[in-house]
Short mmCIF file of C-alpha atoms and ligand atoms in Angstrom, two decimals:
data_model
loop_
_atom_site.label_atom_id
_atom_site.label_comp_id
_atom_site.label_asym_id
_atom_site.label_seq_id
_atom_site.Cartn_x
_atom_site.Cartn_y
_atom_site.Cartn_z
CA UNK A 50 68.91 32.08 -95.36
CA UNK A 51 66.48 34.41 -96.83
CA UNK A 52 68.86 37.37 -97.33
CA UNK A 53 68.31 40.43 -95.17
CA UNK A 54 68.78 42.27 -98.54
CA UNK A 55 72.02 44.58 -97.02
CA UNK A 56 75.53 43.01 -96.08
CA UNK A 57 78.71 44.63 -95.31
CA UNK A 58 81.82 42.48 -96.30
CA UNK A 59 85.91 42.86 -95.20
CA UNK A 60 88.50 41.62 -97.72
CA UNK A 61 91.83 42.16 -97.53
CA UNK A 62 94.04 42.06 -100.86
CA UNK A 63 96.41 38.99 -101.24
CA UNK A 64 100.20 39.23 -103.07
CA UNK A 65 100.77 36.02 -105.15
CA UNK A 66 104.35 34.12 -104.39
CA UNK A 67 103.27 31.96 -107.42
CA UNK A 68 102.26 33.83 -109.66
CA UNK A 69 98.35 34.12 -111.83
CA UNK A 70 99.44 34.96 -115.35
CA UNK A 71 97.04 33.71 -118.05
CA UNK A 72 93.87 31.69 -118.52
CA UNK A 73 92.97 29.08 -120.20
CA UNK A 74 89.36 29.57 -119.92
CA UNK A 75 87.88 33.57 -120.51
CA UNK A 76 84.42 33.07 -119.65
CA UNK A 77 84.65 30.69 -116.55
CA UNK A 78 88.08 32.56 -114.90
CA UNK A 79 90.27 29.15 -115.44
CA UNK A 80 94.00 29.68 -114.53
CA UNK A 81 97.02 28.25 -117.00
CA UNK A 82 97.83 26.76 -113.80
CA UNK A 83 97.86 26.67 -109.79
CA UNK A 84 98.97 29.78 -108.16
CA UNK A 85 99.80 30.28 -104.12
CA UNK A 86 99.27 33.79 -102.41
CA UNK A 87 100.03 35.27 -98.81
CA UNK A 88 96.86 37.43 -98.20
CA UNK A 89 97.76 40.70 -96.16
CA UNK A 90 97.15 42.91 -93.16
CA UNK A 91 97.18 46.10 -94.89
CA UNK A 92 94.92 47.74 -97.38
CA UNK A 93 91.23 46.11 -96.67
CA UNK A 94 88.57 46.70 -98.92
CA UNK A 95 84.95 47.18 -97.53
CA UNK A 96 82.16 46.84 -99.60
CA UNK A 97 78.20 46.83 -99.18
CA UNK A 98 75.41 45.30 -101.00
CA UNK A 99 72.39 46.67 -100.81
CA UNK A 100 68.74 45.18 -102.65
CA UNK A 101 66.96 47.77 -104.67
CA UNK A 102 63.75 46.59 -106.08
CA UNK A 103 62.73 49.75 -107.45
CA UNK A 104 65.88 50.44 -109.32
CA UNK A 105 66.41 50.04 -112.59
CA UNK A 106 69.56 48.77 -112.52
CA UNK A 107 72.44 47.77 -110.48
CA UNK A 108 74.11 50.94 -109.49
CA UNK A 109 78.06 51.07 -108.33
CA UNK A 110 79.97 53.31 -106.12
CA UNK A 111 83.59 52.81 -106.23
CA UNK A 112 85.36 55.24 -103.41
CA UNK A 113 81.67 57.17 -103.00
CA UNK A 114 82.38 57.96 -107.10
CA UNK A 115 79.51 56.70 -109.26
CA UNK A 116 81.20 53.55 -111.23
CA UNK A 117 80.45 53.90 -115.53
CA UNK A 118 81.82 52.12 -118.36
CA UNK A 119 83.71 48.64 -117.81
CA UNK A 120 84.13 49.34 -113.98
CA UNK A 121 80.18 49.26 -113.52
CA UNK A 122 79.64 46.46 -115.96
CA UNK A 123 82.07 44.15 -113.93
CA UNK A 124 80.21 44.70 -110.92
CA UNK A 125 77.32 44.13 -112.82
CA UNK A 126 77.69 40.77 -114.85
CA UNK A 127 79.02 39.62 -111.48
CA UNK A 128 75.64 40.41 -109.60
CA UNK A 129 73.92 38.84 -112.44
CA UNK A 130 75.67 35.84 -111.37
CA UNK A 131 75.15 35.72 -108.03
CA UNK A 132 71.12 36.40 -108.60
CA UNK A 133 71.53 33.19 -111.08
CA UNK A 134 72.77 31.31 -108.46
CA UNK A 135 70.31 32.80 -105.65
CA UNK A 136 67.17 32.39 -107.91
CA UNK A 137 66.64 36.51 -107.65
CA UNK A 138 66.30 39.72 -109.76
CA UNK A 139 66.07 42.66 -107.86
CA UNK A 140 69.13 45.08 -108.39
CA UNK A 141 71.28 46.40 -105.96
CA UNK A 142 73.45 49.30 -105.02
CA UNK A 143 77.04 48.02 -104.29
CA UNK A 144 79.42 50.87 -102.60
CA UNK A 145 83.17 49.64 -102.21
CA UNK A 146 85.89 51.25 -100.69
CA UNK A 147 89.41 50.05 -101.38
CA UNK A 148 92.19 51.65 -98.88
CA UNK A 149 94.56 50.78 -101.90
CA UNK A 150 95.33 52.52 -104.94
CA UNK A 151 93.23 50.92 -107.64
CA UNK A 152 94.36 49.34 -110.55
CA UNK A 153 98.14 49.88 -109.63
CA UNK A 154 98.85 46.19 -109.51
CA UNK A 155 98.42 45.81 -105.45
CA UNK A 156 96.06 44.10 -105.92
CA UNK A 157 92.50 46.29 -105.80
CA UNK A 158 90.73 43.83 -107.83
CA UNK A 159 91.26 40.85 -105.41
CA UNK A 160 89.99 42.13 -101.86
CA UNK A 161 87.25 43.72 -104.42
CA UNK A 162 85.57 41.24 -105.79
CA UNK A 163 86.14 38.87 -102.42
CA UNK A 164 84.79 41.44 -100.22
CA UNK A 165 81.64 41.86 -102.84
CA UNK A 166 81.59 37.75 -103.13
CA UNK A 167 80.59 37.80 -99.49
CA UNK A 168 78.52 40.83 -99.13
CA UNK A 169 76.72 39.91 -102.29
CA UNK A 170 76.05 36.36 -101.23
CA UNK A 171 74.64 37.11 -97.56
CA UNK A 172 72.29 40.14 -99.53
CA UNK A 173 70.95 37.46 -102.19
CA UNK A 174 70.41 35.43 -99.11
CA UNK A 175 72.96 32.28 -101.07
CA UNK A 176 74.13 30.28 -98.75
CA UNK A 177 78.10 29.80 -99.32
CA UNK A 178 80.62 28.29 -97.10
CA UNK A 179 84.27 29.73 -98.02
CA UNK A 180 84.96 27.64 -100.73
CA UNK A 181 81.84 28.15 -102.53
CA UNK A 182 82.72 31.95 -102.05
CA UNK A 183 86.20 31.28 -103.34
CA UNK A 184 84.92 29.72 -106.37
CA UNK A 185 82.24 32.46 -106.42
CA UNK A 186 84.90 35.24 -106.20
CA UNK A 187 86.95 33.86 -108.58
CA UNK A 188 84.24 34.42 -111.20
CA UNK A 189 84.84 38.25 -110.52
CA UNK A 190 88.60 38.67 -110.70
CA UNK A 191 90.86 35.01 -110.97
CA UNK A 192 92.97 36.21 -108.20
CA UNK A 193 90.11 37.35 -105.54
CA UNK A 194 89.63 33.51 -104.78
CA UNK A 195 92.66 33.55 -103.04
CA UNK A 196 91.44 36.28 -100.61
CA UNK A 197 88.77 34.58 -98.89
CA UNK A 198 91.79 32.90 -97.09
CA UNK A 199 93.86 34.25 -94.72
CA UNK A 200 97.57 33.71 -94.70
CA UNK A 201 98.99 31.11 -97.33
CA UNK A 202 96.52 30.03 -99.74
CA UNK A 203 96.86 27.97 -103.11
CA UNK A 204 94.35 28.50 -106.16
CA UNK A 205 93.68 24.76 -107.58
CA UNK A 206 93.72 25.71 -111.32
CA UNK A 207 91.32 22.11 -111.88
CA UNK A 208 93.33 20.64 -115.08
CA UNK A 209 91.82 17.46 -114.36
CA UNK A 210 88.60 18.47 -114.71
CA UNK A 211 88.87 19.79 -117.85
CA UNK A 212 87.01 23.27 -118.77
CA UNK A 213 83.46 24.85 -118.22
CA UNK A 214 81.09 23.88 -115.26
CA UNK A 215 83.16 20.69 -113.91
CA UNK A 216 86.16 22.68 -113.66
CA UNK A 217 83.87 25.26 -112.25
CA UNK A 218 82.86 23.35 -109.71
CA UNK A 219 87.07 22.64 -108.25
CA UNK A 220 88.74 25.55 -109.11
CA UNK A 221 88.87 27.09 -106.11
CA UNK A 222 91.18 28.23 -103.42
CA UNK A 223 92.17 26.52 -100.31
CA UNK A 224 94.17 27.76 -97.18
CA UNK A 225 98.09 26.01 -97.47
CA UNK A 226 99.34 25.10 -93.94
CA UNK A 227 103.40 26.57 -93.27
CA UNK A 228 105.34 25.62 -89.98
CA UNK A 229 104.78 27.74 -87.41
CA UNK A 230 108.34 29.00 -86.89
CA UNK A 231 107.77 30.73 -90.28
CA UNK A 232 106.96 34.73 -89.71
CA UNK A 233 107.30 36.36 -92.55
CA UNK A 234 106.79 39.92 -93.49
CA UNK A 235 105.88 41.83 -96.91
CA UNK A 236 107.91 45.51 -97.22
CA UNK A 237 105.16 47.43 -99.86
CA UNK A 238 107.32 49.38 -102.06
CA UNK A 239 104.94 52.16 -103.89
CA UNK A 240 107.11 53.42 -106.39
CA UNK A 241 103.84 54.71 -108.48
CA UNK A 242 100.34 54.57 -106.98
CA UNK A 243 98.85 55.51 -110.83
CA UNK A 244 96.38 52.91 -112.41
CA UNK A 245 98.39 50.85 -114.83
CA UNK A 246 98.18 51.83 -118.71
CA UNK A 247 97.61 48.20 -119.24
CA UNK A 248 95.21 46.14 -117.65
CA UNK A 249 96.50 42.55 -116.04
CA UNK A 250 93.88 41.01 -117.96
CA UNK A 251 94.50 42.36 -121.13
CA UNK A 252 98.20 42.11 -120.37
CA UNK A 253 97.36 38.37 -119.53
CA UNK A 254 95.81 37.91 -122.75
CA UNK A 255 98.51 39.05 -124.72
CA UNK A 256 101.09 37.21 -123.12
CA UNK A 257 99.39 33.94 -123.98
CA UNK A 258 98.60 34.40 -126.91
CA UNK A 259 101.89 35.91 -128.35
CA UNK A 260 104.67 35.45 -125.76
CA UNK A 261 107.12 32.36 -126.97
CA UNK A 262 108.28 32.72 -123.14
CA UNK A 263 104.41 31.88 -122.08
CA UNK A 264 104.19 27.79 -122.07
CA UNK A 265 107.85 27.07 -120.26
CA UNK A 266 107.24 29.49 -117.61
CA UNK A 267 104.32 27.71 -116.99
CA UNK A 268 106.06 24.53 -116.72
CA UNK A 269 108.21 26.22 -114.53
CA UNK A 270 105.77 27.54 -112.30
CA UNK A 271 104.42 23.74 -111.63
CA UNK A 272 107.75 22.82 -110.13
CA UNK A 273 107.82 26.22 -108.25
CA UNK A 274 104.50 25.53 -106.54
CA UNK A 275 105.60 21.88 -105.37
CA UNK A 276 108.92 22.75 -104.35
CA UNK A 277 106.56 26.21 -102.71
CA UNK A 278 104.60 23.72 -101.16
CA UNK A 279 107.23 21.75 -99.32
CA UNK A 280 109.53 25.11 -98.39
CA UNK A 281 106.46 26.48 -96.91
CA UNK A 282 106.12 23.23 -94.73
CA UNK A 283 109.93 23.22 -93.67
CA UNK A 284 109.18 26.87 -92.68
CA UNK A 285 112.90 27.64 -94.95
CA UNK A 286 112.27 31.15 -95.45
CA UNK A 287 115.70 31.32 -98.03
CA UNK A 288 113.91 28.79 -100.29
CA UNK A 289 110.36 30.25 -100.28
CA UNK A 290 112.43 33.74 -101.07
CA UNK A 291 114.00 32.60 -103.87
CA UNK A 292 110.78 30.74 -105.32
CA UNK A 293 109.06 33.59 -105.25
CA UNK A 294 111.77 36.05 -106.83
CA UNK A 295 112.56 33.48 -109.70
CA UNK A 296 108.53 32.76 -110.46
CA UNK A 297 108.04 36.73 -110.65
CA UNK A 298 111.19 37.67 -112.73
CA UNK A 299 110.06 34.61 -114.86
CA UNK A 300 106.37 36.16 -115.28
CA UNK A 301 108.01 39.55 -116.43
CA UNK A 302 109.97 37.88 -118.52
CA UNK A 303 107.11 36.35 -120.67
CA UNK A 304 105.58 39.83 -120.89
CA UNK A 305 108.95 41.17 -121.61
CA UNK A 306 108.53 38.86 -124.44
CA UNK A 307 104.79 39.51 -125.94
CA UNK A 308 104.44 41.31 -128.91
CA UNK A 309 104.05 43.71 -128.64
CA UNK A 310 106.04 43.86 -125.40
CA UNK A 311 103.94 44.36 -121.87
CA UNK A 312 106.64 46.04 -119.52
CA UNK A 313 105.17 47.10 -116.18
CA UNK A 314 108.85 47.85 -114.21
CA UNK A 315 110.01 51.14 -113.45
CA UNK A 316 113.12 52.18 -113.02
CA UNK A 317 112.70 52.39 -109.72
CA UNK A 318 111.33 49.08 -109.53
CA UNK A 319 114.96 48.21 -110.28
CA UNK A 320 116.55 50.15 -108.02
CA UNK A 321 113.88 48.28 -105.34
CA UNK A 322 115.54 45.34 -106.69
CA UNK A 323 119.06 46.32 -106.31
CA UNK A 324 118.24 47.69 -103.05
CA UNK A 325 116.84 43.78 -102.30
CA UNK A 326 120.27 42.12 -103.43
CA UNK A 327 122.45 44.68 -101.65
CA UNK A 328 120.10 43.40 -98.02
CA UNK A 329 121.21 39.47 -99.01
CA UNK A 330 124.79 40.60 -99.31
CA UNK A 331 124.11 41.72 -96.39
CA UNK A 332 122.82 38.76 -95.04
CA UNK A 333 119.64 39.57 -94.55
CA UNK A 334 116.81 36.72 -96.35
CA UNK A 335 114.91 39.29 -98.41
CA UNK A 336 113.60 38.54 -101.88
CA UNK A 337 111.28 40.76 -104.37
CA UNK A 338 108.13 40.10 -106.07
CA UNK A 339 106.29 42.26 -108.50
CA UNK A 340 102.80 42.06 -109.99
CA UNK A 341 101.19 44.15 -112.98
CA UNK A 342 102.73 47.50 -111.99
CA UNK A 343 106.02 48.69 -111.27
CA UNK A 344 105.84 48.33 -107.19
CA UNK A 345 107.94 45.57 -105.62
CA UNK A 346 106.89 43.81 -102.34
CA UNK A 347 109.93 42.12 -100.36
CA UNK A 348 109.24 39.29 -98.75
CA UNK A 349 111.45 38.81 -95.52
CA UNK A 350 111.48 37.40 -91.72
CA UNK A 351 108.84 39.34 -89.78
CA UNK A 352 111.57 40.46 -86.92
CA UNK A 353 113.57 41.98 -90.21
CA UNK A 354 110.71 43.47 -91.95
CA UNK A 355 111.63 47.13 -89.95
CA UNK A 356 115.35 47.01 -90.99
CA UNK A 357 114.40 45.93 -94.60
CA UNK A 358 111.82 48.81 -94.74
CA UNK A 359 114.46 51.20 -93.65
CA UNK A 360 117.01 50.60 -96.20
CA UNK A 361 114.49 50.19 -99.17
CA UNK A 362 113.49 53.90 -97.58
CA UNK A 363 116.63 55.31 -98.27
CA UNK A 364 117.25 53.21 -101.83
CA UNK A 365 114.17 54.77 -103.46
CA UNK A 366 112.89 58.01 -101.10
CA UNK A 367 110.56 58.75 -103.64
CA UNK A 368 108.61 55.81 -103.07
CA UNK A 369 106.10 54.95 -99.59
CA UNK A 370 107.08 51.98 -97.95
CA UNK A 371 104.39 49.64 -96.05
CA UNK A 372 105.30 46.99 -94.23
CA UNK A 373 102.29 44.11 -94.24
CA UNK A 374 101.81 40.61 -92.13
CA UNK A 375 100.09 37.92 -93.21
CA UNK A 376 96.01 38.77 -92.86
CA UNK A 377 92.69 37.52 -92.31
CA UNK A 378 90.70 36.13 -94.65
CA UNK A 379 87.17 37.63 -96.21
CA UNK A 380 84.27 38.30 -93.89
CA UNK A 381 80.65 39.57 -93.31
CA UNK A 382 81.02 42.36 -91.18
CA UNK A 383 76.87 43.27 -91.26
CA UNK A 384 74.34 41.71 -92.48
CA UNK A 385 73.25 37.75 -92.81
CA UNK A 386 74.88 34.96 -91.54
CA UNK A 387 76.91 36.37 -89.11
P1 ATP B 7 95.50 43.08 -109.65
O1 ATP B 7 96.74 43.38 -108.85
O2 ATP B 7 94.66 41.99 -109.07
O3 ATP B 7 95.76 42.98 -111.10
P2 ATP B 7 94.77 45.74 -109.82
O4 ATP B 7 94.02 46.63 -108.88
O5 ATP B 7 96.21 46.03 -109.96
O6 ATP B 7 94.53 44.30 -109.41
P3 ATP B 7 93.24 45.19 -112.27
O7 ATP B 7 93.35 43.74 -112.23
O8 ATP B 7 93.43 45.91 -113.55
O9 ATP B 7 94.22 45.95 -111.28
O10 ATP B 7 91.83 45.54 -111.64
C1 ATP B 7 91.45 46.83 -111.34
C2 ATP B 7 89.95 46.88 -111.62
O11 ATP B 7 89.26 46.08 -110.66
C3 ATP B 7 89.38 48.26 -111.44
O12 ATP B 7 89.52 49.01 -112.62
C4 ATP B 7 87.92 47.94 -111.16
O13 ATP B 7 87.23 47.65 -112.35
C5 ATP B 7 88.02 46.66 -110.36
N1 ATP B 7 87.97 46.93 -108.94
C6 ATP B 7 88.95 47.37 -108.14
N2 ATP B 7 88.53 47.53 -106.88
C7 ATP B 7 87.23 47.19 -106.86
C8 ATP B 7 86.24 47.13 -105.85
N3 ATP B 7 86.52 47.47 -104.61
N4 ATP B 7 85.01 46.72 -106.20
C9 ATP B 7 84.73 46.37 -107.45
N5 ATP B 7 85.62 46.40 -108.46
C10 ATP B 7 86.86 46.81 -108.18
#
């Protein structure tokens, strides 16, 4: 394709079961190890790319606000990319719209920089099938790979292939099949909507380098992903719960554990969680996850999700509780290659 020069792009943001935390490659976005998402219904992000040969430079609108400073230069050094790769120069004038808060650890940064993979891609006229977006959005933010996918989906951190361009080339997400008697819902809890004071990749980078908690939980999170794997497949919704709670507390805990400490929960985050074990005493199969921020998502059975948002409602009223289905993956919504 030649590239029309405009494209329009639909992501929607993706909550990690298995959790990203830490690289082992800066440069090229390569994971410490795989990771395995559910990618939403709520919360798209819609971005455009536009071409604009006369400009000086790539400009970036972020919620109709001009973008400056590291937000711009993101955008940016990942255009640069994507003209590498498409054998162009001309700038372009990128205007994104997340219906999320940004930068509150729900995930902004992942239907970002999959919804600009694709718009950017069909503008530069590159011709991508999903995978080569996924690896293409990874480049942007580690996480966004995931979000080309809809439903399950499983980032292949590439350890066999070493580092740089051949682990480039396989590091890449790919949809995971579940049994189809698994319907599973995700109860948002916004206890703060507030960008974080610490950003998950400089959180990331502390953790690895100073957290003695780092390395096991990374161990750990190899057996969680092939005992994830196989839970997912038996469609056991009381195993994939408690994967996903014990792979999350065991993330905090490594940040818990840098130095100097990253600590993202709330209290309220903890009453979320209390709220979560008072629902299984109840009988109910509902299990938390948190990310970088202090909001907890509860993972439960999809004809629960309504009861589940209803008594995390009344355990934290000051929070706003969303309740999110699995979702589709990235698309071009205008533009090329329709
Ligand atoms: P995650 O949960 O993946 O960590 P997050 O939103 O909580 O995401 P960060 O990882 O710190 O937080 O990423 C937020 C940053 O991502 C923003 O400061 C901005 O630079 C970038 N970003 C967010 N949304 C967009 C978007 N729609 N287009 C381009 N860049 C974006």
């Amino acid at each position: 394709a030649a590239g029309s020069g405009c494209a329009v792009a639909v992501a929607h943001p993706n909550i990690a079961l298995i959790k990203y935390w830490g690289k082992r490659d800066e440069e090229w976005v390569l994971p410490a190890a795989d990771s395995l998402s559910l990618t939403l219904d709520v919360f798209p992000t819609t971005t455009g790319v536009r071409l604009a040969p006369q400009a000086a430079g790539d400009r970036v609108l972020l919620g109709g606000q001009e973008a400056t400073g590291p937000a711009q230069a993101r955008v940016a050094d990942f255009l640069h990319l994507v003209r590498e790769l498409a054998g162009r120069r001309e700038p372009a004038v990128v205007d994104s719209r997340n219906t999320v808060p940004t930068g509150a650890g729900l995930a902004s940064s992942a239907s970002g920089f999959a919804a600009l993979a694709v718009a950017a891609a069909a503008a530069y006229g590159l011709a991508a099938d999903p995978a080569a977006l996924s690896r293409l959005a990874r480049r942007g933010s580690g996480s966004a790979c995931r979000s080309l996918f809809g439903g399950f989906a499983q980032w292949h951190a590439a350890l066999d292939a070493g580092g740089g361009a051949a682990a480039d080339r396989v590091s890449l997400a790919e949809p995971v099949p579940a049994a189809a008697g698994l319907e599973v819902a995700l109860v948002i809890v916004v206890v703060n909507a507030g960008p974080k004071a610490v950003s998950s990749r400089a959180a990331m980078r502390r953790t690895v380098a100073t957290s003695p908690l780092y390395r096991p939980w990374v161990a750990s999170s190899v057996q969680d992903l092939t005992q994830m794997r196989a839970a997912l497949a038996a469609g056991d919704l009381n195993a994939v719960g408690e994967i996903t709670e014990r792979n999350a507390l065991g993330m905090h805990a490594t940040m818990l554990a840098a130095r100097p400490a990253v600590r993202y929960l709330a209290p309220a985050s903890l009453t979320a969680l209390d709220a979560v074990l008072a629902l299984r005493e109840r009988g109910l199969a509902a299990y938390a996850t948190m990310d970088a921020g202090p909001n907890v998502k509860v993972l439960c059975a999809a004809g629960q999700a309504s009861q589940v948002a209803a008594a995390l409602r009344e355990a934290v009223p000051q929070a706003s509780v969303v309740v999110a289905r699995p979702g589709p993956g990235a698309r071009l919504v205008a533009g090329d290659g329709r």
